[in-house]
XYZ file of C-alpha atoms in Angstrom:
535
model
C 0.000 0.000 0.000
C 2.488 2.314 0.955
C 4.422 1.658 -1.977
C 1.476 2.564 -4.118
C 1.092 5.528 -2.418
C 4.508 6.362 -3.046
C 4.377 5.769 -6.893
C 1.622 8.216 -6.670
C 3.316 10.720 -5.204
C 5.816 10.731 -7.510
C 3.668 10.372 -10.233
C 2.009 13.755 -9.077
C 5.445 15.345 -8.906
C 6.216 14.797 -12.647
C 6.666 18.267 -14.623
C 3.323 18.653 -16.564
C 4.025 18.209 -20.295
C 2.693 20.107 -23.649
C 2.200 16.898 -25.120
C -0.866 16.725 -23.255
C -2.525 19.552 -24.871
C -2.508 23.792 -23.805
C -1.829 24.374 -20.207
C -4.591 26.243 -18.244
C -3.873 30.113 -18.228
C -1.882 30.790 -15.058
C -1.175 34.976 -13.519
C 1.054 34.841 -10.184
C 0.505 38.180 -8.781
C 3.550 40.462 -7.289
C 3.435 39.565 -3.983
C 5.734 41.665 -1.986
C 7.404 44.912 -2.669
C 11.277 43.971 -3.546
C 12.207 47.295 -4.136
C 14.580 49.245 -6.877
C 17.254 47.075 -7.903
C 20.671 48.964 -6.923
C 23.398 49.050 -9.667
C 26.898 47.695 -8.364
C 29.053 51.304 -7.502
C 32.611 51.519 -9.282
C 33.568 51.151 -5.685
C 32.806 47.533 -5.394
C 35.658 45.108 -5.830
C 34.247 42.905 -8.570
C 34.100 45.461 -11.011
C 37.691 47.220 -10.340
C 40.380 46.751 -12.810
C 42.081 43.726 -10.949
C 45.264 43.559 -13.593
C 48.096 45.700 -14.382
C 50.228 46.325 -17.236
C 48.848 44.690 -20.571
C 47.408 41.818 -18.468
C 44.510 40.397 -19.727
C 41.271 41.004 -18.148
C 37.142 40.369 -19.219
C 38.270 36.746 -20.215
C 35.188 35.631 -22.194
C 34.625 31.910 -24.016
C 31.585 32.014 -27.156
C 30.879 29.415 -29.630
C 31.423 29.178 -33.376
C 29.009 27.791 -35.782
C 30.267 23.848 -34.704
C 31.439 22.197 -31.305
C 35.596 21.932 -32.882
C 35.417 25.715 -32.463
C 35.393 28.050 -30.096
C 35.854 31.987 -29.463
C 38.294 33.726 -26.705
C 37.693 36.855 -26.128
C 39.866 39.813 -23.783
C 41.074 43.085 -23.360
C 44.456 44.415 -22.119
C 45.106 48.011 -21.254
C 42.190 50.147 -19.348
C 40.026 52.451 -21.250
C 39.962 56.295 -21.417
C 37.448 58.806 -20.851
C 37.776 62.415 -21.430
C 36.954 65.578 -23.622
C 39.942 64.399 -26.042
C 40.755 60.978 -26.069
C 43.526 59.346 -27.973
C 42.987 55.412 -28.376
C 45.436 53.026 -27.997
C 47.151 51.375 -30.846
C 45.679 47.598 -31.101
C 48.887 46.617 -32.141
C 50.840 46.835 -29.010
C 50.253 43.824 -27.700
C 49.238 40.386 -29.550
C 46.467 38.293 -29.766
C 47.753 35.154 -28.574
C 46.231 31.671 -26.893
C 47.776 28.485 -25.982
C 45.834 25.699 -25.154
C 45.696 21.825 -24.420
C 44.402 19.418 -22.485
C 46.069 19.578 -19.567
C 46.825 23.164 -17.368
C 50.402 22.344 -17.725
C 50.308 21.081 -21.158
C 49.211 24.183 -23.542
C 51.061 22.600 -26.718
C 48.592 24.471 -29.325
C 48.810 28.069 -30.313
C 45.786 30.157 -32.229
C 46.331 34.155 -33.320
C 43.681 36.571 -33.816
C 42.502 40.256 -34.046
C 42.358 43.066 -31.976
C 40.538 46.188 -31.782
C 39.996 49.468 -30.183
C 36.533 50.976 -29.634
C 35.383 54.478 -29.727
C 32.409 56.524 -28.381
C 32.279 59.804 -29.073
C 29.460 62.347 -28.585
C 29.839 65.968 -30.711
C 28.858 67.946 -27.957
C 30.351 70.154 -25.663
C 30.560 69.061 -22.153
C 30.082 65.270 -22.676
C 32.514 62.811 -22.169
C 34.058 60.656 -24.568
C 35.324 57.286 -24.095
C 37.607 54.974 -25.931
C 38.022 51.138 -25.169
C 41.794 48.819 -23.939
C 42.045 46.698 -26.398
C 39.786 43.853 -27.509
C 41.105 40.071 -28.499
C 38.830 37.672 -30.392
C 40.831 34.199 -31.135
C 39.253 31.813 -32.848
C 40.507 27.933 -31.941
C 39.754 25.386 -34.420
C 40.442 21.358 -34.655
C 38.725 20.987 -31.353
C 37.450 17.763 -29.740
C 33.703 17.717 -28.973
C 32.616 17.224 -25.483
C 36.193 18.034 -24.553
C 37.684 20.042 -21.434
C 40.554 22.366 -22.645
C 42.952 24.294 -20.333
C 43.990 27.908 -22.085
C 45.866 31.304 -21.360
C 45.334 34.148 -23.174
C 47.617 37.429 -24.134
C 51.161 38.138 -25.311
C 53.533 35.337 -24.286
C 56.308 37.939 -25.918
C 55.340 40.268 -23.477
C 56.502 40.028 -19.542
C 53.475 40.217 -17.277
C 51.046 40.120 -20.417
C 49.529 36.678 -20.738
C 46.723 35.805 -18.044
C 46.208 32.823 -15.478
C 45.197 29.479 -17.085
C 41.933 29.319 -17.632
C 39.319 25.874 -18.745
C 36.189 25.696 -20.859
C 34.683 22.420 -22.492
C 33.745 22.382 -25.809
C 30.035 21.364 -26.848
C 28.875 17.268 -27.509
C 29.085 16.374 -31.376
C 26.673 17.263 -33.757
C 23.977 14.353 -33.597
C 20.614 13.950 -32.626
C 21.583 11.685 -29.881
C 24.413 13.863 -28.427
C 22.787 17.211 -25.916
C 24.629 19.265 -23.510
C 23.726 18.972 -19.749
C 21.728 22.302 -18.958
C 21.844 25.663 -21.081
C 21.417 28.393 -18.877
C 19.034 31.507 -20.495
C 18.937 35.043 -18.956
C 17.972 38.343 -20.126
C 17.976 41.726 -19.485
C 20.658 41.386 -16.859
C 22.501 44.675 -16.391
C 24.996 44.574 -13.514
C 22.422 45.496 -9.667
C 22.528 43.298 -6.361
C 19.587 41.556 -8.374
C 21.859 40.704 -11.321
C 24.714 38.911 -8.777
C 21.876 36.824 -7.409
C 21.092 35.955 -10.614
C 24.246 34.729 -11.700
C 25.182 33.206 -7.965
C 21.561 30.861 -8.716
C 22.583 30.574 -12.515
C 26.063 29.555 -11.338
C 24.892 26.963 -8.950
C 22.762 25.149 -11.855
C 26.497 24.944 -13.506
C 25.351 24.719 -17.613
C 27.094 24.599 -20.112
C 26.428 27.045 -22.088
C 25.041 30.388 -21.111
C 22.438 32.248 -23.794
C 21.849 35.855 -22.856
C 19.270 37.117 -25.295
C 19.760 40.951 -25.196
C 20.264 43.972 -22.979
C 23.612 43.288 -21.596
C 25.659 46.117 -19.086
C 22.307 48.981 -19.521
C 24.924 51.453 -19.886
C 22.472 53.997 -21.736
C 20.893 54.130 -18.027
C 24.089 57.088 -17.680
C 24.995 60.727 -18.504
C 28.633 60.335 -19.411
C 29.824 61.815 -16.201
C 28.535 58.530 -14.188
C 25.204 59.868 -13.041
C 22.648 56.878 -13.441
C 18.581 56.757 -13.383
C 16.420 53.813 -13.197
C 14.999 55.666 -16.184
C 16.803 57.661 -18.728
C 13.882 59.372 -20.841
C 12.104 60.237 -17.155
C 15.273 61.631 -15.835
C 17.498 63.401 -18.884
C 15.574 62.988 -22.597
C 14.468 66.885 -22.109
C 18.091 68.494 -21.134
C 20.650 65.829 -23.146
C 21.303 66.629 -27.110
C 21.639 62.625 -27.512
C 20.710 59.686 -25.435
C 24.151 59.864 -23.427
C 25.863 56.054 -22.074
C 28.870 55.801 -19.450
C 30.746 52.855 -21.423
C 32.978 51.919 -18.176
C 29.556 50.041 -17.253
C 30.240 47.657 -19.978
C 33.785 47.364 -18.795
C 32.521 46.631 -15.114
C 30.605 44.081 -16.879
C 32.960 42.394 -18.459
C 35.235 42.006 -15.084
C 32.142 40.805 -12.873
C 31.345 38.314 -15.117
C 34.613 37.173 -15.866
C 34.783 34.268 -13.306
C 31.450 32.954 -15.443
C 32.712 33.351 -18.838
C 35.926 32.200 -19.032
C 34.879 28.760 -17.923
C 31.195 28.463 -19.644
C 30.833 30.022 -23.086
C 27.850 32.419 -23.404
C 26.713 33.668 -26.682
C 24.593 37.313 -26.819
C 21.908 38.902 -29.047
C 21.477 42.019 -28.900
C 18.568 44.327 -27.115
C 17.875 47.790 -27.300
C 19.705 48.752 -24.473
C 23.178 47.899 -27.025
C 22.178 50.856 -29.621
C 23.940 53.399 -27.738
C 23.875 56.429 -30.714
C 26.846 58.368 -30.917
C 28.747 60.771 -33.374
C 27.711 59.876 -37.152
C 24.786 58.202 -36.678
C 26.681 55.053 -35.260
C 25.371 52.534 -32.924
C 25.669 49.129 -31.387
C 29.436 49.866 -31.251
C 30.244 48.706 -27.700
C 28.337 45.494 -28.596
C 29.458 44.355 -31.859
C 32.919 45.210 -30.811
C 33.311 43.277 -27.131
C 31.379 39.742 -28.152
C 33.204 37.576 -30.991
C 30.355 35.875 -32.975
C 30.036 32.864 -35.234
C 28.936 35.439 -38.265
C 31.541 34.691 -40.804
C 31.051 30.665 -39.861
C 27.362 30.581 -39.943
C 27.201 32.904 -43.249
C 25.330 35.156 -41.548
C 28.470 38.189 -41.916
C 26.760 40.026 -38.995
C 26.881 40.417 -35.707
C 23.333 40.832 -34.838
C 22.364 37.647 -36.061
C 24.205 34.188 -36.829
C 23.585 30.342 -35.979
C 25.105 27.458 -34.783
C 24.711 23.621 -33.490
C 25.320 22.220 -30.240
C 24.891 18.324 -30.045
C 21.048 17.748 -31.344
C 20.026 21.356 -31.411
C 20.604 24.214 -34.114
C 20.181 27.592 -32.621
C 19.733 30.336 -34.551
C 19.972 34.302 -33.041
C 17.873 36.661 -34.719
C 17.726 40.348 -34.243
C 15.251 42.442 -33.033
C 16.772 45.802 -34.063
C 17.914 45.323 -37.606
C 16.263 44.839 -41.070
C 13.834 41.586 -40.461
C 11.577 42.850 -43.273
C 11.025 40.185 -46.297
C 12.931 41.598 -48.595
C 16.330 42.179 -46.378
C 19.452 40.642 -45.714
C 18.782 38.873 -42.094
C 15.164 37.460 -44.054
C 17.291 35.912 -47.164
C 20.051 34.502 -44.513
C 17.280 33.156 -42.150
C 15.759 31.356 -45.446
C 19.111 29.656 -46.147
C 20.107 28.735 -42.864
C 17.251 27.334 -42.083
C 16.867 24.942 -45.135
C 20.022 23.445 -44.835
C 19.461 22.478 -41.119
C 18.961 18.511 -41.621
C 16.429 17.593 -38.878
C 17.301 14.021 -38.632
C 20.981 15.546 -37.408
C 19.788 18.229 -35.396
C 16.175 17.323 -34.230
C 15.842 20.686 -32.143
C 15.411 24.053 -33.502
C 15.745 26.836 -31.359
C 15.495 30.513 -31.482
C 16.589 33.538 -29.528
C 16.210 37.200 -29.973
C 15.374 40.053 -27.599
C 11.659 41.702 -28.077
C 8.755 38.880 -27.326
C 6.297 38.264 -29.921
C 3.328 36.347 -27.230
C 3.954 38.932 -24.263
C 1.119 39.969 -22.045
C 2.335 42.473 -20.306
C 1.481 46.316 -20.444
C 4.886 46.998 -21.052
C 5.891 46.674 -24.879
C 2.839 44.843 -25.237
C 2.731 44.050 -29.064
C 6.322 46.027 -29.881
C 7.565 43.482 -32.134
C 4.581 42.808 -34.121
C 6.417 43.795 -37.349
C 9.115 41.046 -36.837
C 6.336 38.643 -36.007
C 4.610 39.337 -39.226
C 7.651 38.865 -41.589
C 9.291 36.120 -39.695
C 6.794 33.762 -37.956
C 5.174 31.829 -40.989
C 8.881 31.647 -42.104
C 9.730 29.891 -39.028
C 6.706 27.993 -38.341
C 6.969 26.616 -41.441
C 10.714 25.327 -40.363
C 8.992 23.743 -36.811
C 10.682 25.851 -34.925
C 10.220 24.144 -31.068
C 11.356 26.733 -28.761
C 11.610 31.208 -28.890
C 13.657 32.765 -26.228
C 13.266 36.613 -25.863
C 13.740 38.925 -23.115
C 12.763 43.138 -23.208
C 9.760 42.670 -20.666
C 11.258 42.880 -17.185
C 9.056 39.915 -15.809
C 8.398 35.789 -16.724
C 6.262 34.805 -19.077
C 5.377 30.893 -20.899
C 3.367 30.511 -23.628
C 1.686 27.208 -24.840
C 2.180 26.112 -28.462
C 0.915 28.931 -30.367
C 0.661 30.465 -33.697
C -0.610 33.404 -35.175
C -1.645 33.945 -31.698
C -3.847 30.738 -32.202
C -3.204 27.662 -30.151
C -1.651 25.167 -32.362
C -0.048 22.002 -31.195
C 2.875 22.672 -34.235
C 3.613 25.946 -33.091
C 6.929 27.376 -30.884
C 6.397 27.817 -27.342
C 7.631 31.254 -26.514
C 9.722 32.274 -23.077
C 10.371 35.660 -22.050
C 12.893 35.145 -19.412
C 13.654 39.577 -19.495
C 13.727 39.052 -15.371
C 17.518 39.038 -14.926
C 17.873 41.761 -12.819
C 18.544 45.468 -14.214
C 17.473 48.276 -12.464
C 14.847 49.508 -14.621
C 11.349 49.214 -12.765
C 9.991 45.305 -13.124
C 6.744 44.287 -15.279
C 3.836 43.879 -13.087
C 0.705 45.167 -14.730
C -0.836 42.841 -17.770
C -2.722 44.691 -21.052
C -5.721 42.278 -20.522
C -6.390 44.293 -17.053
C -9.170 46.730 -16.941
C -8.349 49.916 -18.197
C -4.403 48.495 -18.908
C -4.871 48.355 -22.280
C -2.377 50.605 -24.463
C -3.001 52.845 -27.193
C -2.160 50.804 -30.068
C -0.042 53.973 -31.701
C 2.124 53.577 -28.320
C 3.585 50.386 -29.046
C 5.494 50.442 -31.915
C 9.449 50.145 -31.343
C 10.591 53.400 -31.224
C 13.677 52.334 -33.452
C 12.704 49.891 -35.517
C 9.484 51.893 -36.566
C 6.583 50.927 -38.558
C 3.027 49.927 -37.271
C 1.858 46.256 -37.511
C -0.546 45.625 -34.090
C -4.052 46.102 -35.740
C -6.616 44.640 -33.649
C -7.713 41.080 -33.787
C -9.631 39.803 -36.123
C -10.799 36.539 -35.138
C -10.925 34.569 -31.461
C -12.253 35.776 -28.171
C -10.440 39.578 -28.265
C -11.584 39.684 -32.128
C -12.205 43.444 -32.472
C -10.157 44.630 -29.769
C -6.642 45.452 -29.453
C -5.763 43.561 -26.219
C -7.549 40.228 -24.435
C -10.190 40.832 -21.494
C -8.598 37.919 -19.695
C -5.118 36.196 -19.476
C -4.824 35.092 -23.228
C -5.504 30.963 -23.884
C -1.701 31.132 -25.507
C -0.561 32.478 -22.172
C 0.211 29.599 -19.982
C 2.133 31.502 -16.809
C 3.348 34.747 -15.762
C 4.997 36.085 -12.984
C 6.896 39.164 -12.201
C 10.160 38.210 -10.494
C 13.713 38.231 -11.177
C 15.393 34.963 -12.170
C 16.806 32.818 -14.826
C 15.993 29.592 -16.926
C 17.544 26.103 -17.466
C 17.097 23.964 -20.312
C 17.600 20.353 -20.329
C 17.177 18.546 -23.628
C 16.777 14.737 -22.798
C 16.679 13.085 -26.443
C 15.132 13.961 -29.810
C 11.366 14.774 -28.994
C 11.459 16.025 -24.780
C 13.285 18.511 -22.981
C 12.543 19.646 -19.839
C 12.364 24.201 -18.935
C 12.630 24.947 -15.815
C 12.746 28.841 -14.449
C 14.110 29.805 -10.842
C 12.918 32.469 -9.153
C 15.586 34.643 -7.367
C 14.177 34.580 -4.206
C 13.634 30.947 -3.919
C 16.316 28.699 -2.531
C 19.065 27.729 -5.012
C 17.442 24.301 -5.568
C 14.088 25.721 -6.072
C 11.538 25.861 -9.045
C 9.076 28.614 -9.855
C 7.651 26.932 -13.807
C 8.693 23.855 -15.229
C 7.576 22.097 -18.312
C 8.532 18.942 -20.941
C 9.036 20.234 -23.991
C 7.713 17.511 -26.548
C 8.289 17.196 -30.596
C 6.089 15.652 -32.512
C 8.054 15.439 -35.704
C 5.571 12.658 -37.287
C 3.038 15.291 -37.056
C 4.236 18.341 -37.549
C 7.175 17.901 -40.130
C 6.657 16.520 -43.546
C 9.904 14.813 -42.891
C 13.320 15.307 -41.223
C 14.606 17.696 -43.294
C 11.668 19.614 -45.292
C 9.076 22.475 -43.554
C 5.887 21.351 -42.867
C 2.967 22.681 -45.066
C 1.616 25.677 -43.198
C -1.925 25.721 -45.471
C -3.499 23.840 -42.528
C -3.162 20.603 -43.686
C -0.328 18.179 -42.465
C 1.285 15.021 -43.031
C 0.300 12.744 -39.727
């Protein structure tokens, strides 16, 4: 009896599953007060300059486009800020890694690039800034599933080569070969909320870190260091140009460091990276400090690119440049996506920054342009999973399409909770009176109106839902992070941790389940998106 009872019990703790159909629309209410997430001061010891000399410091470890490469990433020399700045000349000091498998063994030797970083604002008064200078080394002829031991820098140079650091590369390319956990986090920024963040993230240990947008929020400054929880409340009406402090991204770089030098972590960027600056330039800071698989994946961009880890292809898409039909990112997602071989790589997975299923007030709807150009595109593909970030706050949908529940469409996660200090996402459009004004929501940069109201379904004729939407399947406002397990070909298993729970806690988990027989023509073709299918 009392083993029956424990079989039950068990069987009532298994994670519910979306092969059994939509999940029931769930809304967990704030409920406590946690208060304005505090930025880390230049004061505190994890974001100091910790090196001297040309050492290397921000030691950071991304993916190329397959698991025998890899990307390491530093800077040596400290940046500048001033009225006049004079950068420093990126070749000074080399671009050098050894590596091997053993700490005392580095018999290989790769050579890359190096660059310096400007940003520069036309105006008198404002502070300039220009970058040390930033590594990216490419390593090739790696081993899948492989620990290797490495030290980055100038070996020619005394003092000018860091400690030895170790990073494993990612399982083969197969569809029965999946790393452990991938860690997924957006919208971090660098507050007491972001280190608990990481310190929970940390103590999942993944493999691979995916941070979908909205990295250091150093647009959240005047260039002098003052910082708001809200930049167009606090300085839009007395600054000729949205201002940044770009030593945030260099605090950053040296908090995280202890993360990313062991577990590679690959970024997409948000709108918190467009940082405008003299002659019309932006993203610079971004595109510059992250090495990306562009040239490997065909992509030639830095905003969005691909690659496959084990069973899974992931592909990064961006939110903030040309996604229309007719563009560049459109024709590359076309071709990247038809040579993905679904009997190799069973799981497709997306990330990008601005949700396309939120239900929150905030940016409720903002990327309804993307959605329109991209989603048949990808639906047609059977894409299984969307990552975004942008809303500060948790959100799952069920299978959906279209904004129609359909057991072939993506679930979408917004995991935008990682900590920054702009206010958190607590008040939902489908709320009395929450509704926006649809001319609101269009992204300011990307422009262009799309949100019309709905046409068909139980909010046909209105511009928001009355009720938690049926695609909705939870929400919550609170800060945390994501892990994704992916078991075999057809189940993987989400799980999202709050921030305040203990380390070993979950706040939403969910199986993940394929059906490939029914929603793929075959392994390697789209399915037919005219409403029949292939069962």
């Amino acid at each position: 009896m009392w083993l029956r009872s424990l079989l039950l019990l068990l069987a009532a703790a298994e994670p519910a599953s979306t092969l059994t159909g939509p999940s029931p629309p769930v809304t967990v209410p704030l409920l406590e007060d946690r208060g304005h997430a505090v930025d880390l001061p230049d004061t505190d010891p994890r974001v100091q300059r910790r090196v001297t000399g040309w050492a290397p410091e921000q030691v950071t470890v991304a993916l190329s486009a397959s698991p025998t490469s890899a990307w390491v990433s530093w800077i040596t020399g400290d940046f500048q800020m001033g009225g006049a700045v004079k950068p420093l000349d990126p070749g000074t000091v080399g671009s050098v890694v050894r590596y091997g498998l053993a700490a005392d063994s580095l018999v290989r030797e790769a050579t890359g690039d190096a660059l310096v970083y400007s940003q520069l604002y036309p105006f008198e008064g404002l502070q300039n800034y220009t970058s040390g200078i930033i590594h990216h080394v490419r390593l090739q002829g790696l081993e899948p599933a492989t620990k290797y031991y490495y030290q980055c820098g100038d070996p020619a140079i005394l003092g000018a080569t860091s400690a030895v650091h170790a990073f494993r590369t990612m399982p083969a390319v197969g569809p029965r070969s999946y790393p452990g956990r991938i860690a997924v986090v957006g919208d971090l920024g660098l507050t007491y909320n972001t280190t608990s963040t990481v310190e929970h993230m940390t103590s999942n240990q993944p493999d691979l870190i995916l941070l979908v947008g909205d990295v250091s929020y150093a647009n959240l400054y005047l260039t002098n260091g003052t910082g708001t929880d809200c930049y167009s409340c606090s300085f839009a009406k007395s600054t000729p140009i949205h201002e940044t402090y770009q030593p945030r991204w260099d605090y950053w770089g040296r908090y995280m460091e202890p993360v990313t030098s062991t577990t590679p972590m690959m970024v997409v960027e948000g709108n918190h990276e467009e940082e405008p600056q003299a002659g019309n330039r932006t993203f610079v800071a971004y595109s510059s400090r992250f090495a990306f698989p562009s040239q490997e994946s065909g992509s030639f961009s830095p905003f969005y690119y691909s690659f496959d880890v084990g069973g899974i292809h992931f592909v990064m898409l961006a939110a903030y440049a040309d996604y229309s039909k007719s563009g560049e990112q459109y024709r590359w997602l076309e071709k990247d996506l038809a040579k993905v071989d679904r009997s190799v790589t069973p799981w497709l997975v997306a990330g990008w920054h601005a949700p396309w299923y939120s239900t929150y007030k905030a940016h409720y709807r903002e990327a309804e342009c993307m959605r329109v150009a991209m989603e048949e595109l990808l639906y047609s593909y059977g894409l299984d999973i969307a990552f975004t970030g942008h809303v500060h706050a948790y959100e799952r949908s069920n299978r959906v399409f279209n904004y129609t529940l359909d057991p072939c469409g993506a679930v979408h996660i917004s995991v935008g909770d990682g900590g920054n200090r702009e206010k958190m996402a607590t008040t939902h459009a489908d709320e009395p009176g929450r509704c926006p004004d649809p001319l609101s929501t269009p992204d300011p940069f990307m422009g262009g109106f799309c949100a019309f109201n709905f046409t068909s379904g139980p909010a046909a004729g209105r511009f928001c839902w009355d009720r938690q939407p049926d695609y909705s399947a939870y929400r919550e406002p609170s800060f945390g992070h994501g892990i994704l397990e992916v078991k075999n070909e057809t189940h993987a298993l989400w799980r999202w941790h709050r921030n305040q729970d203990m380390y070993n806690g979950v706040g939403d988990e969910i199986y993940i389940v394929r059906e490939p027989h029914r929603c793929l023509i075959n392994s390697t073709r789209p399915a037919s998106i005219s409403g029949s299918r292939t069962i």
